[in-house]
């Protein structure tokens, strides 16, 4: 078994009295790739932070189960959170001993070879995000949490990074939770898509389709419609367009 | 209505040489006012508009310096003063840094020490001069203690403040990427607090010189302050002015050194340009 098993039991979270998640129950199998979609402010990042143990739930229980050892978790934050005083390479190697070669390899994989000794100020938004991605991917945690890892990337770079993620996971499978605003990306990469809205999991689609998947797959198109519907009804209080 | 935001017909070396010219300019221009002042001053004295009995001419001061240097007094006094600042400042800044780190990093230490230190800080340290003289005479200790006290608090306050203002999101990042406590301090908290700490050190250096001036002028057998003291008794205005100029140069040099250190340590910072590591 590769990766950690995750379970949430009636987990609620509120900030200063404002409830964000209400009684969420969730079981994620080891090695499953789960995408989380949902409108802005629905509590997707909050959910990841709870699973990562960075925040405690207001009430409820969260468990990570692994065989033999304590579960190792890495979260790639929604903002890049690069350390400005460390070079690109130094940022990727944060928390690692040695592994210089690997860090250089993964930087090449995210298309940043030749930028290793630069400081983050000199990078563009998308480049910074790729450094943060490299930093998250070089670790081999049982549970990898990615909060909109490709948000700042153009379509082509994004496709390349998705491929990279798939390759790395194929080589070393583990449990992944990926927050994304891109329904197609969710369908392309994951075994399961959760739609988070109104404080809970509104849709839970599990599908075991072959990989690699293709954007044109008609079955995916149908699922996409369904999920977009779910998203749209969630944003029922959008201002009406005259 | 056309607004030309930029119009660069072709990329050229002209911009590079212009950049170089700007660099030279900002290297040379700062010297113009002091040199101009010296020239005007010399001229005013030479023409007798200003009496050299009250304000000695720059050349008189230069001659006084040469005379003192020939007797070896000047070098001796400068070295003595430099040594005092160096020792007192090092002790004070190091203690300030250490206390600041302990208080900034450990809540228990903050609860225990911060209030007391803040109270001691409110005492103007120069008010202790008479006490120091009574206790230690005019030996070396009172001056060193005073300089150390003066340097301690600016470093202390900026260290504590710097640590307190570290972006909590970066600390969270370090924790979730498996950094231990020591590594967290070394890789995240210290670099994040470095800029305010360096500001504190720069300020402390200024206070150190100021303290030394007072300390040496009041009770001393050597050092630049003693030079002034002695000159006053002998009515040697030229030597007094020489000492003032020496203090100015010393202050300027120590500021320069700290600025260079700052530029080196903060080269990742957008405000300190020069991107990229060596
Ligand atoms: N530390 C906090 N203090 C107070 N409120 C918070 C905090 N963190 C999140 N919230 C609130 O919780 C709600 C959910 O936030 P969260 O960041 O989880 O949304 P999200 O689904 O990730 O949105 P987005 O897609 O815009 O990133 C928001 O209303 C937000 O204001
Ligand atoms: Mg979010």
CSV table of N, CA and C in Angstrom, one decimal, chain B residues 82-188:
chain,number,residue,atom,x,y,z
B,82,UNK,N,39.3,54.2,18.9
B,82,UNK,CA,38.7,53.1,18.1
B,82,UNK,C,38.6,51.9,18.9
B,83,UNK,N,39.6,51.6,19.7
B,83,UNK,CA,39.6,50.4,20.5
B,83,UNK,C,38.5,50.4,21.5
B,84,UNK,N,38.3,51.5,22.1
B,84,UNK,CA,37.2,51.6,23.1
B,84,UNK,C,35.8,51.4,22.4
B,85,UNK,N,35.6,52.0,21.3
B,85,UNK,CA,34.3,51.8,20.6
B,85,UNK,C,34.2,50.4,20.2
B,86,UNK,N,35.3,49.8,19.6
B,86,UNK,CA,35.2,48.4,19.1
B,86,UNK,C,34.8,47.5,20.3
B,87,UNK,N,35.5,47.6,21.4
B,87,UNK,CA,35.3,46.7,22.5
B,87,UNK,C,33.9,46.9,23.1
B,88,UNK,N,33.6,48.2,23.5
B,88,UNK,CA,32.3,48.5,24.1
B,88,UNK,C,31.2,48.1,23.2
B,89,UNK,N,31.3,48.5,21.9
B,89,UNK,CA,30.2,48.2,21.0
B,89,UNK,C,30.0,46.7,20.8
B,90,UNK,N,31.1,46.0,20.7
B,90,UNK,CA,31.0,44.5,20.5
B,90,UNK,C,30.3,43.9,21.6
B,91,UNK,N,30.7,44.3,22.9
B,91,UNK,CA,30.1,43.7,24.0
B,91,UNK,C,28.6,44.0,24.0
B,92,UNK,N,28.3,45.3,23.8
B,92,UNK,CA,26.9,45.8,23.9
B,92,UNK,C,26.0,45.2,22.8
B,93,UNK,N,26.5,45.2,21.6
B,93,UNK,CA,25.7,44.7,20.5
B,93,UNK,C,25.5,43.2,20.6
B,94,UNK,N,26.6,42.5,21.0
B,94,UNK,CA,26.4,41.0,21.2
B,94,UNK,C,25.4,40.7,22.3
B,95,UNK,N,25.5,41.4,23.4
B,95,UNK,CA,24.5,41.2,24.5
B,95,UNK,C,23.1,41.5,24.0
B,96,UNK,N,23.0,42.6,23.3
B,96,UNK,CA,21.7,43.0,22.8
B,96,UNK,C,21.1,42.0,21.9
B,97,UNK,N,22.0,41.5,21.0
B,97,UNK,CA,21.5,40.4,20.0
B,97,UNK,C,21.1,39.2,20.8
B,98,UNK,N,21.9,38.8,21.7
B,98,UNK,CA,21.7,37.6,22.4
B,98,UNK,C,20.4,37.7,23.2
B,99,UNK,N,20.3,38.8,24.0
B,99,UNK,CA,19.0,39.0,24.8
B,99,UNK,C,17.8,39.1,23.9
B,100,UNK,N,18.0,39.8,22.7
B,100,UNK,CA,16.9,39.9,21.8
B,100,UNK,C,16.4,38.6,21.3
B,101,UNK,N,17.4,37.7,20.9
B,101,UNK,CA,17.1,36.4,20.4
B,101,UNK,C,16.3,35.6,21.5
B,102,UNK,N,16.9,35.6,22.7
B,102,UNK,CA,16.2,34.8,23.7
B,102,UNK,C,14.8,35.3,24.0
B,103,UNK,N,14.7,36.6,24.1
B,103,UNK,CA,13.4,37.2,24.4
B,103,UNK,C,12.4,37.0,23.3
B,104,UNK,N,13.0,37.2,22.0
B,104,UNK,CA,12.1,37.0,20.9
B,104,UNK,C,11.6,35.6,20.6
B,105,UNK,N,12.5,34.6,21.0
B,105,UNK,CA,12.2,33.2,20.7
B,105,UNK,C,11.4,32.5,21.8
B,106,UNK,N,11.7,32.9,23.0
B,106,UNK,CA,11.1,32.1,24.1
B,106,UNK,C,10.1,33.0,24.9
B,107,UNK,N,8.9,32.6,24.9
B,107,UNK,CA,7.9,33.3,25.6
B,107,UNK,C,8.2,33.5,27.1
B,108,UNK,N,8.8,32.4,27.7
B,108,UNK,CA,9.1,32.5,29.1
B,108,UNK,C,10.1,33.6,29.3
B,109,UNK,N,11.1,33.7,28.5
B,109,UNK,CA,12.2,34.7,28.6
B,109,UNK,C,11.5,36.1,28.4
B,110,UNK,N,10.6,36.2,27.5
B,110,UNK,CA,9.9,37.5,27.3
B,110,UNK,C,9.2,37.9,28.6
B,111,UNK,N,8.4,37.0,29.1
B,111,UNK,CA,7.7,37.3,30.3
B,111,UNK,C,8.6,37.7,31.4
B,112,UNK,N,9.7,37.0,31.5
B,112,UNK,CA,10.7,37.2,32.6
B,112,UNK,C,11.5,38.6,32.4
B,113,UNK,N,12.0,38.8,31.2
B,113,UNK,CA,13.0,39.9,31.1
B,113,UNK,C,12.5,41.1,30.4
B,114,UNK,N,11.5,41.0,29.5
B,114,UNK,CA,11.3,42.2,28.6
B,114,UNK,C,10.9,43.4,29.4
B,115,UNK,N,10.0,43.3,30.4
B,115,UNK,CA,9.6,44.5,31.1
B,115,UNK,C,10.8,45.2,31.8
B,116,UNK,N,11.6,44.4,32.5
B,116,UNK,CA,12.7,44.9,33.2
B,116,UNK,C,13.7,45.6,32.2
B,117,UNK,N,14.0,45.0,31.1
B,117,UNK,CA,14.9,45.6,30.1
B,117,UNK,C,14.3,46.9,29.6
B,118,UNK,N,13.0,46.9,29.4
B,118,UNK,CA,12.4,48.1,28.9
B,118,UNK,C,12.5,49.2,29.9
B,119,UNK,N,12.5,48.9,31.2
B,119,UNK,CA,12.6,49.9,32.2
B,119,UNK,C,14.0,50.4,32.3
B,120,UNK,N,15.0,49.5,32.2
B,120,UNK,CA,16.4,50.0,32.2
B,120,UNK,C,16.7,50.9,31.0
B,121,UNK,N,16.0,50.5,29.9
B,121,UNK,CA,16.2,51.3,28.7
B,121,UNK,C,15.9,52.7,28.8
B,122,UNK,N,14.8,53.0,29.6
B,122,UNK,CA,14.4,54.4,29.7
B,122,UNK,C,15.3,55.3,30.5
B,123,UNK,N,16.3,54.7,31.2
B,123,UNK,CA,17.3,55.5,31.9
B,123,UNK,C,18.3,56.0,30.8
B,124,UNK,N,18.5,57.3,30.7
B,124,UNK,CA,19.5,57.8,29.7
B,124,UNK,C,20.8,57.4,30.2
B,125,UNK,N,21.6,56.5,29.4
B,125,UNK,CA,22.8,55.9,30.0
B,125,UNK,C,23.8,57.0,30.3
B,126,UNK,N,23.8,58.1,29.7
B,126,UNK,CA,24.8,59.1,30.0
B,126,UNK,C,24.6,59.7,31.4
B,127,UNK,N,23.4,59.5,31.9
B,127,UNK,CA,23.1,60.0,33.3
B,127,UNK,C,23.9,59.2,34.3
B,128,UNK,N,24.5,58.1,33.8
B,128,UNK,CA,25.2,57.3,34.7
B,128,UNK,C,26.7,57.7,34.8
B,129,UNK,N,27.1,58.6,34.0
B,129,UNK,CA,28.5,59.0,33.9
B,129,UNK,C,29.1,59.3,35.3
B,130,UNK,N,28.4,60.2,36.1
B,130,UNK,CA,29.0,60.6,37.4
B,130,UNK,C,29.2,59.4,38.3
B,131,UNK,N,28.1,58.5,38.3
B,131,UNK,CA,28.1,57.3,39.1
B,131,UNK,C,29.3,56.4,38.7
B,132,UNK,N,29.5,56.3,37.4
B,132,UNK,CA,30.6,55.4,36.9
B,132,UNK,C,31.9,56.0,37.3
B,133,UNK,N,32.1,57.3,37.3
B,133,UNK,CA,33.4,57.8,37.7
B,133,UNK,C,33.6,57.6,39.2
B,134,UNK,N,32.6,57.8,40.0
B,134,UNK,CA,32.7,57.5,41.4
B,134,UNK,C,33.1,56.1,41.7
B,135,UNK,N,32.5,55.2,40.9
B,135,UNK,CA,32.7,53.8,41.2
B,135,UNK,C,34.1,53.3,40.6
B,136,UNK,N,34.4,53.7,39.4
B,136,UNK,CA,35.5,53.1,38.7
B,136,UNK,C,36.7,54.1,38.5
B,137,UNK,N,36.5,55.3,39.0
B,137,UNK,CA,37.5,56.3,38.7
B,137,UNK,C,37.6,56.6,37.2
B,138,UNK,N,38.8,57.0,36.8
B,138,UNK,CA,38.8,57.3,35.3
B,138,UNK,C,39.6,56.2,34.6
B,139,UNK,N,39.4,55.0,35.1
B,139,UNK,CA,40.0,53.8,34.4
B,139,UNK,C,39.2,53.5,33.1
B,140,UNK,N,39.5,52.4,32.5
B,140,UNK,CA,39.0,52.0,31.2
B,140,UNK,C,37.5,51.6,31.4
B,141,UNK,N,37.2,51.0,32.5
B,141,UNK,CA,35.9,50.3,32.6
B,141,UNK,C,34.7,51.2,32.4
B,142,UNK,N,34.6,52.4,33.1
B,142,UNK,CA,33.4,53.2,32.9
B,142,UNK,C,33.0,53.5,31.5
B,143,UNK,N,34.1,53.8,30.7
B,143,UNK,CA,33.8,54.2,29.3
B,143,UNK,C,33.3,52.9,28.5
B,144,UNK,N,33.9,51.8,28.7
B,144,UNK,CA,33.5,50.6,28.0
B,144,UNK,C,32.1,50.2,28.4
B,145,UNK,N,31.8,50.3,29.7
B,145,UNK,CA,30.4,50.0,30.2
B,145,UNK,C,29.4,50.9,29.6
B,146,UNK,N,29.7,52.2,29.6
B,146,UNK,CA,28.8,53.1,29.0
B,146,UNK,C,28.5,52.9,27.5
B,147,UNK,N,29.6,52.7,26.8
B,147,UNK,CA,29.5,52.4,25.3
B,147,UNK,C,28.7,51.1,25.1
B,148,UNK,N,29.0,50.1,25.9
B,148,UNK,CA,28.2,48.9,25.8
B,148,UNK,C,26.7,49.1,26.1
B,149,UNK,N,26.5,49.8,27.2
B,149,UNK,CA,25.0,50.1,27.5
B,149,UNK,C,24.3,50.8,26.4
B,150,UNK,N,25.0,51.8,25.8
B,150,UNK,CA,24.4,52.6,24.7
B,150,UNK,C,24.2,51.7,23.5
B,151,UNK,N,25.0,50.7,23.2
B,151,UNK,CA,24.8,49.9,22.0
B,151,UNK,C,23.8,48.8,22.2
B,152,UNK,N,23.6,48.4,23.5
B,152,UNK,CA,22.8,47.2,23.7
B,152,UNK,C,21.4,47.4,23.3
B,153,UNK,N,20.8,48.5,23.7
B,153,UNK,CA,19.3,48.6,23.6
B,153,UNK,C,18.8,48.8,22.1
B,154,UNK,N,19.5,49.5,21.3
B,154,UNK,CA,19.0,49.6,19.9
B,154,UNK,C,19.0,48.2,19.3
B,155,UNK,N,20.1,47.4,19.5
B,155,UNK,CA,20.1,46.1,19.0
B,155,UNK,C,19.1,45.2,19.6
B,156,UNK,N,18.9,45.3,20.9
B,156,UNK,CA,17.9,44.5,21.6
B,156,UNK,C,16.5,44.7,21.0
B,157,UNK,N,16.1,46.0,21.0
B,157,UNK,CA,14.8,46.3,20.6
B,157,UNK,C,14.5,45.9,19.2
B,158,UNK,N,15.5,46.1,18.3
B,158,UNK,CA,15.2,45.8,16.9
B,158,UNK,C,15.2,44.3,16.7
B,159,UNK,N,16.0,43.5,17.5
B,159,UNK,CA,16.0,42.1,17.3
B,159,UNK,C,14.7,41.5,17.8
B,160,UNK,N,14.2,42.0,18.9
B,160,UNK,CA,12.9,41.5,19.4
B,160,UNK,C,11.8,41.8,18.4
B,161,UNK,N,11.8,43.1,18.0
B,161,UNK,CA,10.8,43.5,17.0
B,161,UNK,C,10.9,42.8,15.7
B,162,UNK,N,12.1,42.5,15.2
B,162,UNK,CA,12.3,41.8,14.0
B,162,UNK,C,11.7,40.4,14.1
B,163,UNK,N,12.0,39.7,15.2
B,163,UNK,CA,11.6,38.4,15.3
B,163,UNK,C,10.1,38.3,15.5
B,164,UNK,N,9.5,39.3,16.2
B,164,UNK,CA,8.1,39.3,16.4
B,164,UNK,C,7.3,39.5,15.1
B,165,UNK,N,8.0,40.2,14.1
B,165,UNK,CA,7.3,40.6,12.9
B,165,UNK,C,7.5,39.6,11.8
B,166,UNK,N,8.2,38.5,12.0
B,166,UNK,CA,8.4,37.5,11.0
B,166,UNK,C,7.0,37.0,10.5
B,167,UNK,N,6.9,36.9,9.2
B,167,UNK,CA,5.7,36.5,8.6
B,167,UNK,C,5.3,35.1,9.1
B,168,UNK,N,4.2,35.0,9.8
B,168,UNK,CA,3.8,33.6,10.4
B,168,UNK,C,3.6,32.6,9.3
B,169,UNK,N,3.3,33.0,8.1
B,169,UNK,CA,3.1,32.0,7.1
B,169,UNK,C,4.4,31.3,6.7
B,170,UNK,N,5.5,32.0,6.8
B,170,UNK,CA,6.8,31.4,6.5
B,170,UNK,C,7.2,30.4,7.6
B,171,UNK,N,6.9,30.8,8.8
B,171,UNK,CA,7.2,29.9,9.9
B,171,UNK,C,6.3,28.6,9.7
B,172,UNK,N,5.1,28.8,9.3
B,172,UNK,CA,4.2,27.6,9.1
B,172,UNK,C,4.8,26.8,8.0
B,173,UNK,N,5.3,27.4,7.0
B,173,UNK,CA,5.9,26.7,5.8
B,173,UNK,C,7.0,25.9,6.4
B,174,UNK,N,7.9,26.5,7.2
B,174,UNK,CA,9.1,25.7,7.7
B,174,UNK,C,8.6,24.5,8.5
B,175,UNK,N,7.6,24.7,9.4
B,175,UNK,CA,7.2,23.6,10.2
B,175,UNK,C,6.6,22.5,9.3
B,176,UNK,N,5.8,22.9,8.3
B,176,UNK,CA,5.2,21.8,7.5
B,176,UNK,C,6.2,21.2,6.6
B,177,UNK,N,7.4,21.8,6.4
B,177,UNK,CA,8.4,21.1,5.6
B,177,UNK,C,9.4,20.4,6.4
B,178,UNK,N,9.1,20.2,7.7
B,178,UNK,CA,9.9,19.3,8.5
B,178,UNK,C,11.1,20.0,9.1
B,179,UNK,N,11.2,21.3,9.2
B,179,UNK,CA,12.3,21.9,9.9
B,179,UNK,C,12.2,21.7,11.4
B,180,UNK,N,13.4,21.4,12.0
B,180,UNK,CA,13.4,21.3,13.4
B,180,UNK,C,13.5,22.8,14.0
B,181,UNK,N,13.5,22.9,15.3
B,181,UNK,CA,13.4,24.2,15.9
B,181,UNK,C,14.7,25.0,15.6
B,182,UNK,N,15.8,24.4,15.7
B,182,UNK,CA,17.1,25.1,15.4
B,182,UNK,C,17.1,25.6,13.9
B,183,UNK,N,16.7,24.7,13.1
B,183,UNK,CA,16.8,25.0,11.6
B,183,UNK,C,15.8,26.1,11.3
B,184,UNK,N,14.6,26.0,12.0
B,184,UNK,CA,13.6,27.0,11.8
B,184,UNK,C,14.2,28.4,12.1
B,185,UNK,N,14.9,28.5,13.2
B,185,UNK,CA,15.5,29.7,13.7
B,185,UNK,C,16.5,30.2,12.6
B,186,UNK,N,17.4,29.3,12.3
B,186,UNK,CA,18.5,29.6,11.4
B,186,UNK,C,18.1,29.9,10.0
B,187,UNK,N,17.1,29.1,9.4
B,187,UNK,CA,16.8,29.3,8.0
B,187,UNK,C,15.7,30.3,7.8
B,188,UNK,N,14.8,30.5,8.8
B,188,UNK,CA,13.7,31.3,8.5
B,188,UNK,C,13.6,32.6,9.5
